[in-house]
Coordinates of C-alpha atoms in Angstrom, one line a residue:
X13 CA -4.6 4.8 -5.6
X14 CA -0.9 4.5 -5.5
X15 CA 1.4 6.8 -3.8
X16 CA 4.9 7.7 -4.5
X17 CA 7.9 9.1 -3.2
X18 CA 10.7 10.1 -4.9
X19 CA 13.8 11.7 -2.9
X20 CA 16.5 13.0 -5.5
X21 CA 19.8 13.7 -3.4
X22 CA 21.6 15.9 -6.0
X23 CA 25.1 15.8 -4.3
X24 CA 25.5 11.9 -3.6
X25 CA 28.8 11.5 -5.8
X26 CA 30.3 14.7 -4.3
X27 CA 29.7 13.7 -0.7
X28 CA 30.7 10.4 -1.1
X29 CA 34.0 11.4 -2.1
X30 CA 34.6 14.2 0.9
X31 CA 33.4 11.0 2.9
X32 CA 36.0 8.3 1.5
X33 CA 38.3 11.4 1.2
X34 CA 38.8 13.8 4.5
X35 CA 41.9 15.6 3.0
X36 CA 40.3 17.1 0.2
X37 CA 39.7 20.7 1.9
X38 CA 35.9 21.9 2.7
X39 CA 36.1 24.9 1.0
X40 CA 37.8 23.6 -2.4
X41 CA 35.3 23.0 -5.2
X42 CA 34.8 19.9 -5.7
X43 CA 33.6 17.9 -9.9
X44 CA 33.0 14.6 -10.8
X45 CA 34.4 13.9 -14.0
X46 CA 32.5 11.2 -16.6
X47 CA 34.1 10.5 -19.7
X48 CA 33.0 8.6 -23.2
X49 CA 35.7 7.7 -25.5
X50 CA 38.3 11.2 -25.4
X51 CA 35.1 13.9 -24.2
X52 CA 35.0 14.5 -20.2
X53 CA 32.5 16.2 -18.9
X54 CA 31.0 17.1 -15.5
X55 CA 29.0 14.9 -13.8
X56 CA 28.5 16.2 -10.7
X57 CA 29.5 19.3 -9.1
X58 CA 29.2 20.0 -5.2
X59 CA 28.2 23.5 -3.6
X60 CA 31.4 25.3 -3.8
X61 CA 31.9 24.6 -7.7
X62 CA 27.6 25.1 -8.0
X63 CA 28.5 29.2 -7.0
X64 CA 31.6 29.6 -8.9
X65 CA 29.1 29.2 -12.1
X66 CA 30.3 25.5 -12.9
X67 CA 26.9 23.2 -13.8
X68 CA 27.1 19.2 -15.0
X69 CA 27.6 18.7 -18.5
X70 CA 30.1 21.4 -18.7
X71 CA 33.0 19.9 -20.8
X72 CA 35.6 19.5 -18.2
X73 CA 38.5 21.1 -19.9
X74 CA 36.2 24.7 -19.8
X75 CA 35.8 24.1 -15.8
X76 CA 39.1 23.6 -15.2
X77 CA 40.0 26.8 -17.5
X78 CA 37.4 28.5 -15.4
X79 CA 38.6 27.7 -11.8
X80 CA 41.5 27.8 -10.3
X81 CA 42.5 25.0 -7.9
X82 CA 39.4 22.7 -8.8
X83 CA 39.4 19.3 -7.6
X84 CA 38.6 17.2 -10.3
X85 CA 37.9 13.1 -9.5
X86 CA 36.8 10.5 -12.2
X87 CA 33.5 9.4 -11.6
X88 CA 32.9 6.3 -10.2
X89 CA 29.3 4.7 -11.1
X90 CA 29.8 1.2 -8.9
X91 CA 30.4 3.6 -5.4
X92 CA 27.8 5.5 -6.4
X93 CA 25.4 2.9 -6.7
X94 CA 26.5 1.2 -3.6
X95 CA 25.9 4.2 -1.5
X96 CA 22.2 4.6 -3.3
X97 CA 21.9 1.1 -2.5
X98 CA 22.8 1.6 1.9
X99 CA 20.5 4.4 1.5
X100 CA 17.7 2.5 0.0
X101 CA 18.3 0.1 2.5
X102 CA 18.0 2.3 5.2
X103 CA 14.8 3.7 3.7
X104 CA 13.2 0.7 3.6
X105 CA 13.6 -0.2 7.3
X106 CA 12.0 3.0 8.3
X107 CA 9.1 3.7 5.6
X108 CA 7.9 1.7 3.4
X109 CA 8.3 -2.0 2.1
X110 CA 8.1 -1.3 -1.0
X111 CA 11.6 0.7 -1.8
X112 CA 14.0 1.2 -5.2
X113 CA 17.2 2.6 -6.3
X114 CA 16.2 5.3 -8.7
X115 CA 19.7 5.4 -10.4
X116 CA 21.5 7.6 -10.7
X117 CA 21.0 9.6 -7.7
X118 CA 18.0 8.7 -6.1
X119 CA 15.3 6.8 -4.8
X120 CA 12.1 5.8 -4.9
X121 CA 9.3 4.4 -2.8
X122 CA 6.0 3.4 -2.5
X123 CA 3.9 4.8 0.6
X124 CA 0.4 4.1 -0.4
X125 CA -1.0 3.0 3.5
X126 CA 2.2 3.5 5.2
X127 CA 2.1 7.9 5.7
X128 CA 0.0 7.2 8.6
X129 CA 2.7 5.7 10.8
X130 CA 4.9 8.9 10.2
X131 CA 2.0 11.2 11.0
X132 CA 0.7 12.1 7.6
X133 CA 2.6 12.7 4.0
X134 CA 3.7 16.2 4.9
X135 CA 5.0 15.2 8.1
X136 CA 7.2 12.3 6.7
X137 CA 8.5 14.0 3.4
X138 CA 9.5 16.9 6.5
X139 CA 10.7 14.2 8.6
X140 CA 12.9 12.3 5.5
X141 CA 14.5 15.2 4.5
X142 CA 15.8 16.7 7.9
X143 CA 16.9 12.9 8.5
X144 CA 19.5 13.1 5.3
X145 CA 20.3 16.9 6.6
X146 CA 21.5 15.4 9.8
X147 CA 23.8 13.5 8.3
X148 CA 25.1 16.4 5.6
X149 CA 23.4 15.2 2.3
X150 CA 21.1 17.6 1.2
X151 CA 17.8 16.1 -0.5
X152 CA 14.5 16.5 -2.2
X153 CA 11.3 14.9 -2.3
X154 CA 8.1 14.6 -3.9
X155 CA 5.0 12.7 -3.2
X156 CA 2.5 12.1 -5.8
X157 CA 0.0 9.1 -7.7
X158 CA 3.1 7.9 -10.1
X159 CA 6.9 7.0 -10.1
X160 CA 7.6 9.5 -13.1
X161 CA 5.8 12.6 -11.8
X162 CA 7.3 12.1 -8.4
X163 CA 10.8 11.9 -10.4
X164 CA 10.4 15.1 -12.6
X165 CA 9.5 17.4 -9.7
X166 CA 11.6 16.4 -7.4
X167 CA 14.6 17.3 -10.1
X168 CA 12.8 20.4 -10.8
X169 CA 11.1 22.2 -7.5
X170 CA 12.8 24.7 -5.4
X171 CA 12.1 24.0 -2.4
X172 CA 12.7 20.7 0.1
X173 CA 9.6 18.9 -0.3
X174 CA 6.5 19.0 -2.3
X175 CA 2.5 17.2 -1.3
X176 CA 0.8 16.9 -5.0
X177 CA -2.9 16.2 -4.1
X178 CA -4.2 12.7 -5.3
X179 CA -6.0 13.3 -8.6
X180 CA -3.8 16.2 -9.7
X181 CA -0.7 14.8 -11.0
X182 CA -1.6 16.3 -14.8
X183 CA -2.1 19.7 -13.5
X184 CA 1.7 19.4 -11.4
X185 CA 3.9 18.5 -14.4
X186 CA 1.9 20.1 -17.1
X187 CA 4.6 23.0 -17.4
X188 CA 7.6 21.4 -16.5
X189 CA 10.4 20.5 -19.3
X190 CA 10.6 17.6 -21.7
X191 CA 14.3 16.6 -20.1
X192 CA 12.1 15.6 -16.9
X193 CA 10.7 12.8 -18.9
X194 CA 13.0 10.2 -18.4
X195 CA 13.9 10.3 -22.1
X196 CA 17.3 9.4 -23.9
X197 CA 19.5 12.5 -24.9
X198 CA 18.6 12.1 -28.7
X199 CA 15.2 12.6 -28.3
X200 CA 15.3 15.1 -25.9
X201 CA 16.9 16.7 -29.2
X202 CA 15.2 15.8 -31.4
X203 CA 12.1 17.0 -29.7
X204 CA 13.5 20.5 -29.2
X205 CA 14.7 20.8 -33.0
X206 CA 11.3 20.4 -33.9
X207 CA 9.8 23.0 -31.1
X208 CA 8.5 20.8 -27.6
X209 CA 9.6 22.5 -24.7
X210 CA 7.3 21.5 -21.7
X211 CA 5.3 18.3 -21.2
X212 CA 1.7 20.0 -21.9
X213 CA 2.7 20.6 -25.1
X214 CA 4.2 17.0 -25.8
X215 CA 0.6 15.5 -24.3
X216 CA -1.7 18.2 -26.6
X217 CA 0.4 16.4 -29.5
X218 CA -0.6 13.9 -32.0
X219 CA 0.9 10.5 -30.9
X220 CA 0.9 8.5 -34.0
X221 CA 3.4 10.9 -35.8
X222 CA 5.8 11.0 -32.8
X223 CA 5.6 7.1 -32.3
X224 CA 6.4 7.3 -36.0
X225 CA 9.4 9.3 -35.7
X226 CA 11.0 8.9 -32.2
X227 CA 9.2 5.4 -31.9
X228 CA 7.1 3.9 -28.6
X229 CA 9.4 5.5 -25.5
X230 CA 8.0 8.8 -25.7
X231 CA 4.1 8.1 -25.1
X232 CA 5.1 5.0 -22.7
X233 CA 7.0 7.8 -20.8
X234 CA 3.7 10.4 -20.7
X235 CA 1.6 7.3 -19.6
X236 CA 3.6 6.6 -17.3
X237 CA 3.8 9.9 -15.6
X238 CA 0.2 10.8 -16.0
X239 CA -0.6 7.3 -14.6
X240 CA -2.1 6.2 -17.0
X241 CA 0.4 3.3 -17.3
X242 CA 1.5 0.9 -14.3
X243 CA 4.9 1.8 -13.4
X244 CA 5.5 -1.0 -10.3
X245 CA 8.5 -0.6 -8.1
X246 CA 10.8 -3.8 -7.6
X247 CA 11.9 -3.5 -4.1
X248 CA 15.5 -3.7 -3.4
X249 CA 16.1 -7.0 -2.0
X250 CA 19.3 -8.1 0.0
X251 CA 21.0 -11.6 -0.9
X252 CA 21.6 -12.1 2.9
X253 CA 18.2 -11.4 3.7
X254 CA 16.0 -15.1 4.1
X255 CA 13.0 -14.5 1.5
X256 CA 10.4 -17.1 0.0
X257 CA 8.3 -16.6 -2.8
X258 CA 5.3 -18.9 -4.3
X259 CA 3.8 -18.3 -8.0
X260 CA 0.5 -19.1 -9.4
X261 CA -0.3 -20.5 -12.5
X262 CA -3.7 -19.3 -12.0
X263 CA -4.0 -16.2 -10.4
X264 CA -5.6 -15.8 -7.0
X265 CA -7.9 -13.6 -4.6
X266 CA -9.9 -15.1 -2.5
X267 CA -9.1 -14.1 1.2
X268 CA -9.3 -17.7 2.6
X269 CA -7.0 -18.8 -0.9
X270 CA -4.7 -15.8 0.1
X271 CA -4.3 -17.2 3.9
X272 CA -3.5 -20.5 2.6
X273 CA -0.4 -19.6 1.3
X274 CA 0.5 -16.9 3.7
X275 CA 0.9 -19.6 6.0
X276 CA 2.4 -21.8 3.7
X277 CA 5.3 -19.1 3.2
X278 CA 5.6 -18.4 6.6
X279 CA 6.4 -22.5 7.6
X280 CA 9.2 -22.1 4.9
X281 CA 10.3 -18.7 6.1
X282 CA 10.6 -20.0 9.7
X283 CA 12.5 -23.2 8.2
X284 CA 15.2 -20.9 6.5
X285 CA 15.5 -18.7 10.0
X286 CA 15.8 -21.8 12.1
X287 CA 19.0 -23.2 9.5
X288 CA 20.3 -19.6 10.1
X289 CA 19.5 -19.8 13.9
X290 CA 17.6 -16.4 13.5
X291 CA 14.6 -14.7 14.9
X292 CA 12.3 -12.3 12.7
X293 CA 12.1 -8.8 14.1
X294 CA 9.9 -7.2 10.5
X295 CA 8.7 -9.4 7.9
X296 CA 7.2 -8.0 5.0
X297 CA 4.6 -9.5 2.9
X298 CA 4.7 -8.2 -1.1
X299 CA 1.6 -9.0 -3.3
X300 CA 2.4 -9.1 -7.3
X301 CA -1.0 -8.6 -8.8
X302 CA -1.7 -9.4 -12.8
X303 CA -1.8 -5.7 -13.1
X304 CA 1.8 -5.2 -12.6
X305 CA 1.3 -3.5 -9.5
X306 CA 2.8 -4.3 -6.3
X307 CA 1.5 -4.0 -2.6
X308 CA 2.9 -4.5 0.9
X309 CA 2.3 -5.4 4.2
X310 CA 4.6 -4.9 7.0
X311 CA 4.2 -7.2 10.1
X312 CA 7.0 -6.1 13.3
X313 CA 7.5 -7.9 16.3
X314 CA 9.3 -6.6 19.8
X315 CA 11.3 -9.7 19.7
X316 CA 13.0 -11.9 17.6
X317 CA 10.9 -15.1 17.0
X318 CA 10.1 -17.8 14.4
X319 CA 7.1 -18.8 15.5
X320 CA 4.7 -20.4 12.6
X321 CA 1.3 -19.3 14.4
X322 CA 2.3 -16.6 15.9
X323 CA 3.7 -14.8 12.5
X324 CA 1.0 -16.7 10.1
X325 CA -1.6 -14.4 12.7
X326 CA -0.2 -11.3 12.4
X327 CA -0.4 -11.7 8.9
X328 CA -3.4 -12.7 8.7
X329 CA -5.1 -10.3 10.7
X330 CA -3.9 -7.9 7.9
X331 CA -5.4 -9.6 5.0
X332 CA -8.2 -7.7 4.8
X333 CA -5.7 -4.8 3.5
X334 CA -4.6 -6.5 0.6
X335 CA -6.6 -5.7 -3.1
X336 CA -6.3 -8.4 -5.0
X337 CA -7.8 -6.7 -8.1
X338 CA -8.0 -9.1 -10.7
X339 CA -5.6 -11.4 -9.6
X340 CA -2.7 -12.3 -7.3
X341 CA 0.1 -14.1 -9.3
X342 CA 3.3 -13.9 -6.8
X343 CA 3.6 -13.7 -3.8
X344 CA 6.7 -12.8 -1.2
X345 CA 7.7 -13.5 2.0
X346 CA 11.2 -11.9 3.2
X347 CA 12.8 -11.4 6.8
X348 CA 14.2 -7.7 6.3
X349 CA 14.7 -7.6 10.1
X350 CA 16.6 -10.6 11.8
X351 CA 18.0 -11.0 15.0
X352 CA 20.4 -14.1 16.8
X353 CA 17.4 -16.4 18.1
X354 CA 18.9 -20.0 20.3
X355 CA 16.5 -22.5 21.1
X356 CA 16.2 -22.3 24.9
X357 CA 13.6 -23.9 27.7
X358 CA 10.8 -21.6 28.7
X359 CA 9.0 -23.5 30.6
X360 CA 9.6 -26.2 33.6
X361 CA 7.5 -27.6 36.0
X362 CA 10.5 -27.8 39.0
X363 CA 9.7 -24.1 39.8
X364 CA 6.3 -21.9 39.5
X365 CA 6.9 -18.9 36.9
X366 CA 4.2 -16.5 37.1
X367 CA 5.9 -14.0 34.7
X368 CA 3.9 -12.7 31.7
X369 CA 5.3 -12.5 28.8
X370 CA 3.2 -9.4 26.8
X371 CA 5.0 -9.4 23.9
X372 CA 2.6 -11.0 22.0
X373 CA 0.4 -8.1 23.3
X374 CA 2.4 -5.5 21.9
X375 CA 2.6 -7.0 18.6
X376 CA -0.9 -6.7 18.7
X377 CA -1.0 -3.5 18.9
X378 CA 1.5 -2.4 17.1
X379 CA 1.0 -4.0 14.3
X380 CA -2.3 -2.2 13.8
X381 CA -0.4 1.4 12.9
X382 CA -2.5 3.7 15.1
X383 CA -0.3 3.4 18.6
X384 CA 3.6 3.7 19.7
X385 CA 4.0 1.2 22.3
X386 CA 7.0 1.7 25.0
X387 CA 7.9 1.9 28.6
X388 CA 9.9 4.4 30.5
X389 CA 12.8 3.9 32.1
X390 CA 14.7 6.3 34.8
X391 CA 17.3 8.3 34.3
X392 CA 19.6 10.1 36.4
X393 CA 18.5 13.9 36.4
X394 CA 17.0 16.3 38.3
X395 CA 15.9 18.2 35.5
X396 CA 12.4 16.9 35.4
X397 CA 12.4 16.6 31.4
X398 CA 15.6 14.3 31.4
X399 CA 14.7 12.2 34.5
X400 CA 13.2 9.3 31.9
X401 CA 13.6 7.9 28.9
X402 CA 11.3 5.6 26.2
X403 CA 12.4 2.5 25.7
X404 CA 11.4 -0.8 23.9
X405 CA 8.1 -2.1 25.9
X406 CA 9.5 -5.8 26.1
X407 CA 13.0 -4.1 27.7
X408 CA 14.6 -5.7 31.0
X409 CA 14.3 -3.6 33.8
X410 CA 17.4 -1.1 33.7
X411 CA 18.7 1.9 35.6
X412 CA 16.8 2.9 39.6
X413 CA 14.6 5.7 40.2
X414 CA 17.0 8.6 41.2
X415 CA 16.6 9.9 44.5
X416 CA 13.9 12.8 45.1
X417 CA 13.2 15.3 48.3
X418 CA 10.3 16.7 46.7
X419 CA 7.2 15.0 45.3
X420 CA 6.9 14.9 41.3
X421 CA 3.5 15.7 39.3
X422 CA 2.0 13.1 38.1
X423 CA 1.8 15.1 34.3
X424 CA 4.6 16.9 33.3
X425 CA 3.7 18.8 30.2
X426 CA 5.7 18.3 26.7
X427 CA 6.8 22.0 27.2
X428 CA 6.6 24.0 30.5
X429 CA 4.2 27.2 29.0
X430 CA 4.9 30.6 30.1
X431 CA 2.7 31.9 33.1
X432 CA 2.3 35.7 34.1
X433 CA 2.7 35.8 37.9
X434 CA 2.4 38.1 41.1
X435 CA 5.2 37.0 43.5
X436 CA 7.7 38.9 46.1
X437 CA 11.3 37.7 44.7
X438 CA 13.5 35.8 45.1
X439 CA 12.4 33.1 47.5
X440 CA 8.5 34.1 47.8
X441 CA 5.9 31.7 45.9
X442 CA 3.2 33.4 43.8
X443 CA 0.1 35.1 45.0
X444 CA -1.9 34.5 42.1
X445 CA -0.9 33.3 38.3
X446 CA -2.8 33.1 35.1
X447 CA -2.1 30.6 32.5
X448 CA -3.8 29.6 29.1
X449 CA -5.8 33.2 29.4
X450 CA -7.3 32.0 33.4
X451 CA -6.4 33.3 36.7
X452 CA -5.7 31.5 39.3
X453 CA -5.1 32.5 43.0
X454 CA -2.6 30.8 44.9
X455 CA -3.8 29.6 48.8
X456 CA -0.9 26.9 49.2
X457 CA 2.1 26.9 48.0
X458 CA 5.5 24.9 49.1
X459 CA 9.2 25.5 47.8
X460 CA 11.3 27.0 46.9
X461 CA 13.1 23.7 45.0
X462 CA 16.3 24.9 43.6
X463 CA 17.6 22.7 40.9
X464 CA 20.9 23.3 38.8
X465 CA 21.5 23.5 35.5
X466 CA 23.2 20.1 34.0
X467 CA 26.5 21.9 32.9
X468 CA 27.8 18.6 31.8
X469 CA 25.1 17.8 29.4
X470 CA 25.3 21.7 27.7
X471 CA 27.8 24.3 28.5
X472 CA 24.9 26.8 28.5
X473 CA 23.6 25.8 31.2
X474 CA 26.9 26.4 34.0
X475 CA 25.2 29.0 36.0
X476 CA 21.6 28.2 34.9
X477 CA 19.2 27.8 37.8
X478 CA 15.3 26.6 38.4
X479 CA 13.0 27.1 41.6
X480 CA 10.0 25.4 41.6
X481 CA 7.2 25.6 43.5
X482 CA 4.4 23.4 44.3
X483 CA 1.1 25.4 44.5
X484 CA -2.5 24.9 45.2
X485 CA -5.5 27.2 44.2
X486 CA -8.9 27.9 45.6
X487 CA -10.3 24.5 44.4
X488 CA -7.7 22.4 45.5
X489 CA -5.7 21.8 42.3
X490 CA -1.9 21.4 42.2
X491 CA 0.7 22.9 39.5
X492 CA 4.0 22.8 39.6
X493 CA 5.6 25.8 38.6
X494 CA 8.9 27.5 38.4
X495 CA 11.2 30.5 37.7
X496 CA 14.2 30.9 35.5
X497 CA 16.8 32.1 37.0
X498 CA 17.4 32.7 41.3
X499 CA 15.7 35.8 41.3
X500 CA 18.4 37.7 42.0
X501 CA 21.6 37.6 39.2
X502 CA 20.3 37.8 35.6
X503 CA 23.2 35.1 34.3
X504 CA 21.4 32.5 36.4
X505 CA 17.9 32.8 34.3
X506 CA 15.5 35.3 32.6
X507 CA 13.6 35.5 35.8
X508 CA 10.6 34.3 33.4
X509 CA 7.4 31.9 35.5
X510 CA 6.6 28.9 34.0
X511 CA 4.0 25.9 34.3
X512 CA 5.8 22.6 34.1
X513 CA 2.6 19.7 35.5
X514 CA -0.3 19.3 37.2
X515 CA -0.7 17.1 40.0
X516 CA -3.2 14.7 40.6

C-alpha cells in the first residue's frame, strides 16, 4: 500500500519576500497581491495581516481600506515555484526518492518503505516539520494511503502534523469541505448552489448525474482521494543531475529480467559520471509499473565512486524490494548525489599497503536501513558530553584526544539521571546513593574532579561548576557521578547529584 506525505507550507510567498526583502519591517503586515485582467485580490497574507482579520481572496482594494500601512507586493508565481522547487529538492535528499512540487505551496512525497530510516511516520512528520521551523517557515503535514487525502488535510487540520492509519483514509476526509478536492472554482460553485458542502455527501451521491452536469473531474477527484484511483508522483528531477532511463515494449518482472537491466543502467550511468569526472554519493533506482504507480530504491555510498560492480550490487541486493505487479515498463537510473571523483593509482607493488579500505563494508550496511554507521572523533572539552563528536565512518583521522588527569567511563549515559545522595559537602564523596529506585552504598570513592563550565560555548554557564566523583559499591561496580554546583555558592550549581557512566 502506498504512503503519502503532503507538507502544505501556507506562508511560502510571504517569507520569500521578507527573505529577498530585509527592509520591509517585521512587524508590518505583509499581502501578496494576484490580479486577472482589472480584479486584485489577496493571495497570500503572512501572520501580521492573518490577526488584523485580512484572509486570501479578499479583494485587495477592501484590505488596503481596512489596514493602515499594509505592505502590498504583486505576486510573483515563477519565485514561488523556484523556492517550492529548492525545497523539493532538499526533501528529496533527506526522505524519500520519490518527491513533487505540489503547486502552489506545497509538496508532496511518497514514503511507502522509507519511515523506517527516520524512526517511524510520527517521528519523521515531527522531525519535517521542526526542520522547516528552524529555518522560520511554518508547515503542515499529513501522512496517509493517497496524494489527494494527504493534500485536503493538511490544508484543513489544526494542528502540525497528522498519522491517518492505513485503511482509513474514507473515514479522515469524510467531513471535510468540497473546496479540499482539488476542484476548479466553478464547480466548487456550482456544487454549493445546488447544496454539497462536505465530501461524504459528494461520495453518497449519484455519479452519473454529476458526470452529466459538471463532467468527469469531479468523480476522478473522489477516486483519487479515496484511492481508489492511482494518483503516481513524478519525482522532481534536476537537468544537471546524470540520469538514464530504459523502456520496455513488453513489460517486465522477473527478478533475474529486472537485474539485467539494472546493470545495464548502471554501465551507462557510470559512463555519463566518468564524461563528468564524478563519483556517485546516492543513486536512486525508480520502477514505472503498468499500473501507473511508481516505486523507489535508494542505494548511498560513504564515498564517491563509479564503480559498475560495486553499484550494480548494491542494487541488486535490493531487488527483492521491488513489486513488479503486473508489469515493469520504465525504468530509472539517476545520480541525485555527486561528488568530484579523479582517476588516481590505488595500488602499487614498490611499497607494501596493508590499509583496509571498509567502505565497501559500510555500504553494506547501510544500505540495509536498520543501522547508522559512524565513528567518533575527539574534541576539545572537558565537559564529558562535548569531548566527541560523530562523524562520517570512512573520515581521515582528525583532531587528538585532549589531555585527561582522571580516567573516563567507558559508558557515558545519553543524559546524566538524577541520583538522591547522602554526602558531607562540599568536598566529601557520597556515603550511599540510590538511582533508578536501588540503593547503593559507596566503599570507594576518588575525587573531587572539578570541571568548569564552557563560558565560551553558552553564557550560562560563566560561573557554572561540576565535581565528579568516581565511586565503587559493595560489589565492585564503578559510577561516575557528580554534583552541580561547588557545594558551597548557589550561582555555581543547584547543588543537585547526578549519574553520568558506568565503568567497566
Amino acid at each position: 500500500m502506498v504512503r503519502v506525505v503532503s507538507v502544505f507550507l501556507p506562508t511560502l510567498p510571504t517569507d520569500r519576500i521578507r527573505r529577498a526583502d530585509p527592509s520591509i519591517p517585521a512587524e508590518a503586515p505583509l499581502v501578496v497581491v494576484a490580479r486577472s485582467g482589472s480584479k486584485r485580490w489577496l493571495s497570500a497574507v503572512d501572520a501580521n495581516a492573518k490577526r488584523l482579520g485580512l484572509r486570501s481572496g479578499m479583494p485587495a482594494a477592501k484590505a488596503q481600506a481596512l489596514v493602515q500601512g499594509l505592505v502590498m507586493v504583486d505576486a510573483d508565481p515563477c519565485a514561488d515555484r523556484a523556492a517550492l522547487e529548492r525545497i523539493t529538492r532538499w526533501a528529496l535528499s533527506q526522505y524519500s526518492p520519490i518527491v513533487a512540487v505540489d503547486p502552489p505551496d506545497g509538496i508532496v512525497m511518497d514514503t511507502e518503505g522509507a519511515d523506517h530510516l527516520q524512526g517511524g511516520e510520527g517521528p519523521m512528520l515531527s522531525r519535517l516539520v521542526n526542520s522547516f521551523r528552524a529555518k522560520g517557515l511554518p508547515a503542515r503535514a499529513v501522512v496517509a494511503d493517497s496524494w489527494g487525502a494527504a493534500h485536503a488535510l493538511a490544508r484543513t487540520i489544526a494542528q502540525e502534523t497528522r498519522v491517518v492509519a492505513k485503511g482509513k483514509t474514507a473515514e479522515a476526509v469524510i467531513d471535510l469541505p468540497i473546496s479540499s478536492l482539488r476542484l476548479d472554482t466553478e464547480i466548487i460553485t456550482g456544487l454549493r448552489v445546488l447544496g454539497f458542502g462536505t465530501v461524504g455527501e459528494l461520495a453518497a451521491t449519484p455519479r452519473a448525474p454529476l458526470t452529466q452536469r459538471f463532467g468527469p473531474e469531479i468523480v476522478r477527484r473522489l477516486d483519487q482521494m479515496f484511492g481508489r484511483l492511482a494518483e503516481p508522483i513524478d519525482p522532481l528531477r534536476a537537468p544537471e543531475w546524470v540520469e538514464v532511463s530504459r523502456s520496455f515494449a513488453e513489460p517486465i518482472g522477473a527478478p533475474e529480467t529486472i537485474a539485467k537491466y539494472i546493470a545495464v543502467l548502471v554501465r551507462r550511468l557510470c559512463h555519463g559520471l566518468q564524461e563528468k569526472g564524478l563519483g556517485v554519493r546516492r543513486a536512486d533506482l525508480i520502477v514505472h509499473r503498468v499500473d501507473n504507480s511508481v516505486q523507489a530504491l535508494r542505494a548511498g555510498t560513504a564515498k564517491p565512486v563509479r564503480d559498475v560492480a560495486w553499484l550494480t550490487k548494491l542494487l541488486h541486493d535490493r531487488i527483492e524490494r521491488i513489486e513488479p505487479g503486473f508489469g515493469i515498463e520504465k525504468l530509472s537510473l539517476a545520480a541525485t548525489l555527486v561528488e568530484p571523483l579523479e582517476d588516481r593509482q590505488i595500488a602499487s607493488n614498490l611499497i607494501d599497503d596493508d590499509k583496509v579500505d571498509i567502505a565497501a563494508f559500510v555500504d553494506i550496511l547501510a544500505n540495509r536501513g536498520k543501522f547508522r554507521i559512524y565513528r567518533v572523533a575527539p574534541v576539545a572539552s572537558d565537559v564529558a558530553e562535548r569531548s566527541l563528536k560523530a562523524i562520517s565512518a570512512v573520515a581521515e583521522e582528525q583532531g587528538q584526544n585532549w589531555p585527561l588527569i582522571w580516567p573516563r567511563p567507558v559508558r557515558l549515559l545519553d543524559r546524566p539521571e538524577m541520583i538522591e545522595v547522602m554526602a558531607l559537602m562540599p568536598d566529601h564523596p557520597p556515603v550511599w546513593f540510590t538511582w533508578r529506585g536501588k540503593r547503593y552504598r559507596v566503599k570507594q570513592a576518588d575525587g573531587p574532579e572539578r570541571i568548569f563550565g564552557e563560558w565560551w560555548q553558552r553564557s550560562s554557564e560563566w560561573l557554572a561548576v561540576r565535581d565528579y566523583f568516581t565511586v565503587a559499591d559493595e560489589n565492585g561496580e564503578r559510577y561516575w557521578i557528580y554534583r552541580a554546583g561547588d557545594g558551597v555558592d548557589p550561582e555555581t550549581g543547584s547543588h543537585r547529584w547526578f549519574l553520568h557512566g558506568t565503568f567497566s
